[in-house]
Tab-separated table of C-alpha atoms in Angstrom:
chain	number	residue	atom	x	y	z
A	1	MET	CA	-5.582	-8.941	-44.838
A	2	LEU	CA	-2.354	-7.326	-43.790
A	3	ASP	CA	0.220	-6.848	-46.497
A	4	PRO	CA	3.307	-8.968	-45.574
A	5	SER	CA	5.527	-5.969	-46.122
A	6	THR	CA	3.735	-3.762	-43.531
A	7	ARG	CA	5.936	-2.354	-40.780
A	8	ILE	CA	4.476	-3.593	-37.535
A	9	HIS	CA	5.334	-2.961	-33.936
A	10	VAL	CA	4.277	-5.525	-31.435
A	11	ALA	CA	4.557	-3.788	-28.080
A	12	GLY	CA	5.040	-6.495	-25.432
A	13	HIS	CA	5.983	-9.296	-27.759
A	14	ARG	CA	7.301	-11.556	-24.941
A	15	GLY	CA	4.072	-11.615	-23.004
A	16	LEU	CA	1.144	-14.009	-23.403
A	17	VAL	CA	-0.714	-11.849	-25.908
A	18	GLY	CA	2.358	-10.372	-27.652
A	19	SER	CA	3.992	-13.784	-28.260
A	20	ALA	CA	0.714	-15.114	-29.667
A	21	LEU	CA	0.528	-12.047	-31.974
A	22	LEU	CA	4.101	-12.584	-33.068
A	23	GLY	CA	3.483	-16.202	-33.970
A	24	ALA	CA	0.272	-15.293	-35.884
A	25	LEU	CA	2.103	-12.563	-37.842
A	26	GLU	CA	4.924	-14.911	-38.700
A	27	ARG	CA	2.454	-17.475	-39.939
A	28	ALA	CA	0.773	-14.746	-42.018
A	29	GLY	CA	4.178	-14.061	-43.750
A	30	CYS	CA	4.674	-10.605	-42.202
A	31	ARG	CA	8.392	-10.041	-42.258
A	32	ASP	CA	9.022	-6.332	-41.162
A	33	LEU	CA	8.269	-6.863	-37.467
A	34	LEU	CA	9.675	-4.214	-35.098
A	35	LEU	CA	10.482	-5.934	-31.833
A	36	ARG	CA	12.222	-4.627	-28.699
A	37	THR	CA	12.508	-6.124	-25.263
A	38	ARG	CA	11.907	-4.097	-22.174
A	39	ALA	CA	15.620	-3.858	-21.591
A	40	GLU	CA	16.040	-2.390	-25.122
A	41	LEU	CA	13.013	-0.042	-24.905
A	42	ASP	CA	11.083	0.985	-21.779
A	43	LEU	CA	7.668	1.850	-23.242
A	44	ALA	CA	6.853	3.753	-20.069
A	45	ASP	CA	9.532	6.244	-21.166
A	46	ALA	CA	7.797	8.573	-23.482
A	47	ALA	CA	10.885	10.194	-24.886
A	48	ALA	CA	12.594	6.869	-25.705
A	49	THR	CA	9.333	5.467	-27.241
A	50	ASP	CA	9.090	8.637	-29.422
A	51	ARG	CA	12.688	8.240	-30.638
A	52	PHE	CA	11.921	4.542	-31.552
A	53	TYR	CA	8.866	5.443	-33.516
A	54	ALA	CA	10.621	8.328	-35.233
A	55	GLU	CA	13.348	5.995	-36.367
A	56	THR	CA	11.191	2.966	-37.367
A	57	LYS	CA	7.828	4.565	-38.503
A	58	PRO	CA	5.536	1.586	-37.862
A	59	GLU	CA	2.352	1.417	-39.968
A	60	VAL	CA	0.484	-0.866	-37.689
A	61	VAL	CA	0.839	-1.135	-33.885
A	62	PHE	CA	-0.368	-3.871	-31.619
A	63	LEU	CA	-0.268	-2.468	-28.040
A	64	ALA	CA	-0.082	-5.620	-25.906
A	65	ALA	CA	2.444	-4.423	-23.419
A	66	ALA	CA	0.945	-4.083	-20.005
A	67	ARG	CA	1.329	-4.912	-16.301
A	68	VAL	CA	-1.131	-7.743	-15.734
A	69	GLY	CA	-2.051	-10.144	-12.963
A	70	GLY	CA	-4.788	-11.872	-10.984
A	71	ILE	CA	-6.840	-10.811	-7.989
A	72	HIS	CA	-3.873	-11.057	-5.519
A	73	ALA	CA	-1.510	-9.078	-7.747
A	74	ASN	CA	-4.101	-6.386	-8.418
A	75	SER	CA	-4.934	-6.040	-4.677
A	76	THR	CA	-1.290	-5.999	-3.594
A	77	TYR	CA	0.166	-3.616	-6.098
A	78	PRO	CA	-2.665	-1.225	-7.215
A	79	ALA	CA	-0.441	1.791	-7.594
A	80	ASP	CA	1.987	-0.154	-9.874
A	81	PHE	CA	-0.920	-1.364	-11.967
A	82	ILE	CA	-2.472	2.121	-12.684
A	83	ARG	CA	0.857	3.895	-12.979
A	84	ASP	CA	2.671	1.526	-15.271
A	85	ASN	CA	-0.339	0.913	-17.607
A	86	LEU	CA	-1.180	4.538	-17.924
A	87	ALA	CA	2.487	5.431	-18.732
A	88	ILE	CA	2.832	2.712	-21.406
A	89	GLN	CA	-0.422	3.769	-23.045
A	90	LEU	CA	0.400	7.467	-23.109
A	91	SER	CA	3.763	6.762	-24.727
A	92	VAL	CA	2.729	4.310	-27.406
A	93	ILE	CA	-0.553	5.985	-28.445
A	94	GLU	CA	0.963	9.447	-28.681
A	95	ALA	CA	3.994	8.203	-30.581
A	96	ALA	CA	1.789	6.164	-32.943
A	97	HIS	CA	-0.138	9.279	-33.777
A	98	ARG	CA	2.887	11.540	-33.984
A	99	HIS	CA	4.725	9.290	-36.408
A	100	GLY	CA	1.909	8.339	-38.671
A	101	ALA	CA	0.765	4.831	-37.778
A	102	LYS	CA	-2.172	3.888	-39.976
A	103	ARG	CA	-3.740	1.554	-37.364
A	104	LEU	CA	-3.325	0.813	-33.724
A	105	ILE	CA	-4.935	-2.136	-31.885
A	106	PHE	CA	-5.040	-1.480	-28.087
A	107	LEU	CA	-5.485	-4.626	-25.993
A	108	GLY	CA	-7.572	-4.144	-22.868
A	109	SER	CA	-9.495	-6.403	-20.561
A	110	SER	CA	-13.039	-7.417	-19.829
A	111	CYS	CA	-12.720	-5.984	-16.268
A	112	ILE	CA	-13.415	-2.554	-17.785
A	113	TYR	CA	-17.086	-3.359	-17.453
A	114	PRO	CA	-19.123	-2.676	-14.299
A	115	ARG	CA	-19.122	-5.252	-11.539
A	116	GLU	CA	-22.862	-5.910	-11.778
A	117	CYS	CA	-22.958	-5.561	-15.560
A	118	PRO	CA	-25.842	-7.186	-17.486
A	119	GLN	CA	-24.855	-10.462	-19.028
A	120	PRO	CA	-23.483	-10.881	-21.596
A	121	MET	CA	-21.521	-7.641	-21.282
A	122	ALA	CA	-21.935	-5.497	-24.420
A	123	GLU	CA	-19.638	-2.734	-25.511
A	124	THR	CA	-22.455	-0.263	-24.721
A	125	SER	CA	-22.118	-1.115	-20.961
A	126	LEU	CA	-18.818	0.667	-20.590
A	127	LEU	CA	-19.044	3.421	-17.873
A	128	THR	CA	-22.591	2.480	-16.863
A	129	GLY	CA	-21.839	1.365	-13.277
A	130	PRO	CA	-19.096	0.795	-10.541
A	131	LEU	CA	-16.157	-1.343	-11.195
A	132	GLU	CA	-14.981	-4.479	-9.313
A	133	SER	CA	-12.875	-3.064	-6.529
A	134	THR	CA	-10.173	-5.791	-6.601
A	135	ASN	CA	-8.959	-4.647	-10.019
A	136	ARG	CA	-10.278	-1.024	-10.309
A	137	PRO	CA	-6.830	0.610	-10.797
A	138	TYR	CA	-5.993	-1.680	-13.716
A	139	ALA	CA	-9.493	-1.314	-15.106
A	140	LEU	CA	-9.412	2.494	-14.988
A	141	ALA	CA	-6.015	2.563	-16.827
A	142	LYS	CA	-7.527	0.383	-19.594
A	143	ILE	CA	-10.630	2.576	-19.721
A	144	ALA	CA	-8.286	5.674	-20.122
A	145	GLY	CA	-6.649	3.840	-23.024
A	146	ILE	CA	-10.009	3.355	-24.715
A	147	GLU	CA	-10.790	6.943	-24.221
A	148	MET	CA	-7.450	7.872	-25.657
A	149	CYS	CA	-8.142	5.956	-28.829
A	150	SER	CA	-11.511	7.556	-29.104
A	151	ALA	CA	-10.171	11.089	-28.493
A	152	TYR	CA	-7.270	10.692	-30.980
A	153	ASN	CA	-9.634	9.394	-33.621
A	154	ARG	CA	-11.930	12.364	-33.197
A	155	GLN	CA	-9.273	15.026	-33.035
A	156	TYR	CA	-6.634	13.690	-35.417
A	157	GLY	CA	-8.492	11.176	-37.699
A	158	THR	CA	-6.476	8.220	-36.486
A	159	ARG	CA	-7.665	4.711	-36.784
A	160	PHE	CA	-7.094	3.371	-33.309
A	161	LEU	CA	-9.242	0.487	-32.081
A	162	ALA	CA	-9.594	-0.951	-28.552
A	163	VAL	CA	-10.033	-4.721	-28.316
A	164	MET	CA	-11.363	-6.201	-25.076
A	165	PRO	CA	-10.539	-9.884	-24.736
A	166	THR	CA	-12.102	-12.171	-22.125
A	167	ASN	CA	-9.888	-14.097	-19.803
A	168	LEU	CA	-6.909	-15.390	-21.738
A	169	TYR	CA	-4.620	-18.425	-21.414
A	170	GLY	CA	-2.108	-20.277	-23.534
A	171	PRO	CA	1.575	-20.717	-24.323
A	172	GLY	CA	3.866	-18.247	-22.499
A	173	ASP	CA	1.409	-17.771	-19.659
A	174	ASN	CA	2.473	-16.772	-16.153
A	175	TYR	CA	2.229	-19.720	-13.705
A	176	ASP	CA	3.324	-17.855	-10.527
A	177	LEU	CA	0.906	-18.916	-7.809
A	178	GLU	CA	0.784	-15.483	-6.200
A	179	ASN	CA	0.457	-13.263	-9.360
A	180	SER	CA	-1.077	-15.419	-12.076
A	181	HIS	CA	-4.650	-15.595	-13.357
A	182	VAL	CA	-6.913	-18.372	-12.368
A	183	LEU	CA	-6.368	-20.919	-15.122
A	184	PRO	CA	-2.602	-20.985	-15.147
A	185	ALA	CA	-2.641	-21.073	-11.319
A	186	LEU	CA	-4.983	-24.025	-11.427
A	187	ILE	CA	-2.785	-25.851	-13.857
A	188	ARG	CA	0.290	-25.427	-11.719
A	189	LYS	CA	-1.670	-26.304	-8.518
A	190	MET	CA	-3.037	-29.548	-10.061
A	191	HIS	CA	0.235	-30.580	-11.505
A	192	GLU	CA	2.273	-30.069	-8.346
A	193	ALA	CA	-0.480	-31.844	-6.170
A	194	ARG	CA	-0.368	-34.826	-8.558
A	195	VAL	CA	3.402	-35.022	-8.516
A	196	ARG	CA	3.428	-34.826	-4.610
A	197	GLY	CA	0.607	-37.283	-4.235
A	198	ASP	CA	-1.571	-34.774	-2.412
A	199	ARG	CA	-5.113	-35.743	-1.533
A	200	GLU	CA	-6.656	-32.353	-2.069
A	201	VAL	CA	-6.182	-28.972	-3.793
A	202	VAL	CA	-7.430	-25.767	-2.329
A	203	ILE	CA	-9.294	-23.403	-4.730
A	204	TRP	CA	-9.770	-19.765	-3.966
A	205	GLY	CA	-13.220	-18.494	-3.229
A	206	SER	CA	-16.635	-20.168	-3.410
A	207	GLY	CA	-16.187	-21.628	-6.830
A	208	THR	CA	-19.473	-20.032	-8.066
A	209	PRO	CA	-18.281	-17.031	-10.121
A	210	ARG	CA	-18.603	-17.646	-13.839
A	211	ARG	CA	-15.737	-17.018	-16.219
A	212	GLU	CA	-15.143	-17.126	-19.998
A	213	PHE	CA	-11.806	-18.281	-21.358
A	214	LEU	CA	-10.088	-17.558	-24.783
A	215	TYR	CA	-6.998	-19.271	-26.021
A	216	SER	CA	-4.262	-16.744	-26.841
A	217	ASP	CA	-3.708	-17.812	-30.379
A	218	ASP	CA	-7.414	-17.221	-31.120
A	219	LEU	CA	-7.086	-13.684	-29.768
A	220	ALA	CA	-4.051	-13.184	-31.981
A	221	GLU	CA	-5.932	-14.290	-35.058
A	222	ALA	CA	-8.867	-12.025	-34.108
A	223	CYS	CA	-6.415	-9.015	-33.904
A	224	LEU	CA	-4.908	-9.787	-37.272
A	225	HIS	CA	-8.432	-10.088	-38.775
A	226	LEU	CA	-9.327	-6.677	-37.383
A	227	ALA	CA	-6.100	-4.965	-38.394
A	228	GLY	CA	-6.501	-6.322	-41.926
A	229	LEU	CA	-10.066	-5.097	-42.535
A	230	GLU	CA	-10.691	-2.893	-45.557
A	231	ASP	CA	-10.616	0.810	-44.649
A	232	ALA	CA	-14.374	1.200	-45.182
A	233	THR	CA	-15.127	-1.743	-42.907
A	234	PHE	CA	-12.630	-0.776	-40.335
A	235	ASP	CA	-14.151	2.783	-40.213
A	236	GLU	CA	-17.592	1.245	-39.832
A	237	LEU	CA	-16.338	-0.699	-36.852
A	238	LEU	CA	-14.738	2.400	-35.229
A	239	ALA	CA	-17.940	4.435	-35.706
A	240	GLU	CA	-20.256	1.839	-34.217
A	241	GLY	CA	-21.178	2.907	-30.625
A	242	ASP	CA	-19.800	5.550	-28.371
A	243	PHE	CA	-16.323	4.066	-28.236
A	244	PRO	CA	-14.020	2.465	-30.836
A	245	LEU	CA	-14.338	-0.807	-28.946
A	246	VAL	CA	-14.989	-4.454	-29.724
A	247	ASN	CA	-15.220	-7.525	-27.471
A	248	VAL	CA	-13.316	-10.671	-28.329
A	249	GLY	CA	-14.367	-13.910	-26.611
A	250	VAL	CA	-16.129	-17.185	-27.114
A	251	GLY	CA	-19.660	-16.351	-25.867
A	252	GLU	CA	-19.737	-19.202	-23.297
A	253	ASP	CA	-18.646	-19.451	-19.719
A	254	LEU	CA	-18.475	-21.928	-16.779
A	255	THR	CA	-18.045	-21.681	-13.000
A	256	VAL	CA	-14.645	-21.516	-11.431
A	257	ARG	CA	-15.437	-24.928	-9.738
A	258	GLU	CA	-16.278	-26.439	-13.201
A	259	LEU	CA	-13.038	-25.006	-14.558
A	260	ALA	CA	-11.034	-26.503	-11.673
A	261	GLU	CA	-12.609	-29.987	-12.231
A	262	LEU	CA	-11.832	-29.797	-15.946
A	263	THR	CA	-8.261	-28.740	-15.247
A	264	ALA	CA	-7.916	-31.663	-12.725
A	265	GLU	CA	-9.101	-34.050	-15.379
A	266	VAL	CA	-6.670	-32.764	-18.002
A	267	VAL	CA	-3.650	-32.784	-15.586
A	268	GLY	CA	-4.559	-36.066	-14.079
A	269	PHE	CA	-5.186	-35.005	-10.456
A	270	HIS	CA	-7.759	-37.267	-8.814
A	271	GLY	CA	-7.991	-35.854	-5.310
A	272	ASP	CA	-10.612	-33.623	-3.621
A	273	LEU	CA	-11.125	-29.966	-4.611
A	274	VAL	CA	-11.663	-27.806	-1.417
A	275	GLN	CA	-13.096	-24.245	-1.672
A	276	ASP	CA	-11.378	-21.635	0.511
A	277	THR	CA	-14.264	-19.219	0.971
A	278	THR	CA	-12.096	-16.734	2.982
A	279	ARG	CA	-10.512	-15.750	-0.326
A	280	PRO	CA	-12.224	-13.218	-2.638
A	281	ASP	CA	-14.390	-14.283	-5.558
A	282	GLY	CA	-14.077	-11.106	-7.632
A	283	THR	CA	-16.792	-10.218	-10.099
A	284	PRO	CA	-19.730	-12.756	-10.017
A	285	ARG	CA	-19.819	-13.166	-13.811
A	286	LYS	CA	-17.886	-11.847	-16.799
A	287	LEU	CA	-19.300	-13.176	-20.024
A	288	LEU	CA	-18.717	-10.978	-23.058
A	289	ASP	CA	-21.266	-10.126	-25.686
A	290	VAL	CA	-19.354	-11.152	-28.902
A	291	SER	CA	-22.072	-10.354	-31.445
A	292	LYS	CA	-20.222	-7.349	-32.876
A	293	MET	CA	-17.080	-9.450	-33.464
A	294	ARG	CA	-19.088	-12.101	-35.175
A	295	ARG	CA	-20.819	-9.499	-37.464
A	296	PHE	CA	-17.324	-8.435	-38.594
A	297	GLY	CA	-16.403	-11.936	-39.671
A	298	TRP	CA	-14.532	-13.780	-36.821
A	299	ARG	CA	-15.075	-16.724	-34.469
A	300	PRO	CA	-12.641	-18.638	-32.202
A	301	ARG	CA	-11.314	-22.050	-33.193
A	302	VAL	CA	-9.884	-23.591	-29.981
A	303	GLY	CA	-12.263	-25.143	-27.523
A	304	LEU	CA	-11.577	-24.928	-23.738
A	305	ARG	CA	-10.576	-28.633	-23.103
A	306	GLU	CA	-8.320	-28.584	-26.172
A	307	GLY	CA	-6.719	-25.309	-25.037
A	308	ILE	CA	-6.101	-26.466	-21.450
A	309	VAL	CA	-4.337	-29.551	-22.993
A	310	LEU	CA	-2.122	-27.304	-25.070
A	311	ALA	CA	-1.502	-25.001	-22.148
A	312	TYR	CA	-0.528	-27.884	-19.866
A	313	GLU	CA	1.921	-29.121	-22.498
A	314	ASP	CA	3.375	-25.595	-22.469
A	315	PHE	CA	3.735	-25.634	-18.697
A	316	LEU	CA	5.494	-28.974	-18.840
A	317	ASP	CA	7.927	-27.712	-21.447
A	318	ARG	CA	8.728	-24.588	-19.654
A	319	TYR	CA	8.764	-25.449	-15.918
A	320	ASP	CA	10.536	-27.922	-13.683
A	321	GLN	CA	8.147	-30.854	-13.272
A	322	SER	CA	9.173	-31.291	-9.569
A	323	PRO	CA	7.251	-29.221	-7.021
């Protein structure tokens, strides 16, 4: 377990993953948390990031800062996605090494795996085939981050680990209909349709792609579990496979149509769900092989229905209930 006195930098502490990490660390009694908003510290600025690390000397780094979004955002802003994510990763990983961080947990995404990847997707599938075109710039940036962790470990003896979560949702999510991921978008669509009294909700794509979903607090607990492993166990994890990489998910998936039906049930929308097949589906299936994570002692706690209920409560707390 992490010592409560450990100096910890949570990069991106206001985002979905970062805020969940912050909550988990606070519940664990960690009290020396190094937090900066983007206005206070632009992590894409290598010089500013280096100064911050020189002053604060974090021992553990959770690199959750990133530009993220769904299919529409990735397709509309590909240059922003690759540029911003590469810049953040370069700044933070180099500064963590330069100033002696004992461990770094780099958060990625399951989109790093090939579009036609064998299911479930094992860590060994990285770089074995073409990526999904709709989010390739983002995926390539994250793959570069994994390679950076591997390269720094080999050259400098660092203990940098890449964690690849499945699709995430939970408190603090982005519910923007243009730029959010599928589940928060569905929550907002269903809610607003119910409030307006609409008879139908349009769902992007065919509804047949299968997706896996992990509650953000579960991911945070997984990251704390990994960061708190004994040195020998952590080194064993780093050395397993070609990359210092571990998947974090639930090991189960469902179709987008089934997800929409479950979300409608939770929100209380009783109209029709109409598939807009002119919209892209994305990768046909993205189910993670989580056997490695289970061997290292962690499993998720929050089921999908329970998680959607909690996420909807968060949506109601944070957003105007009128459409």
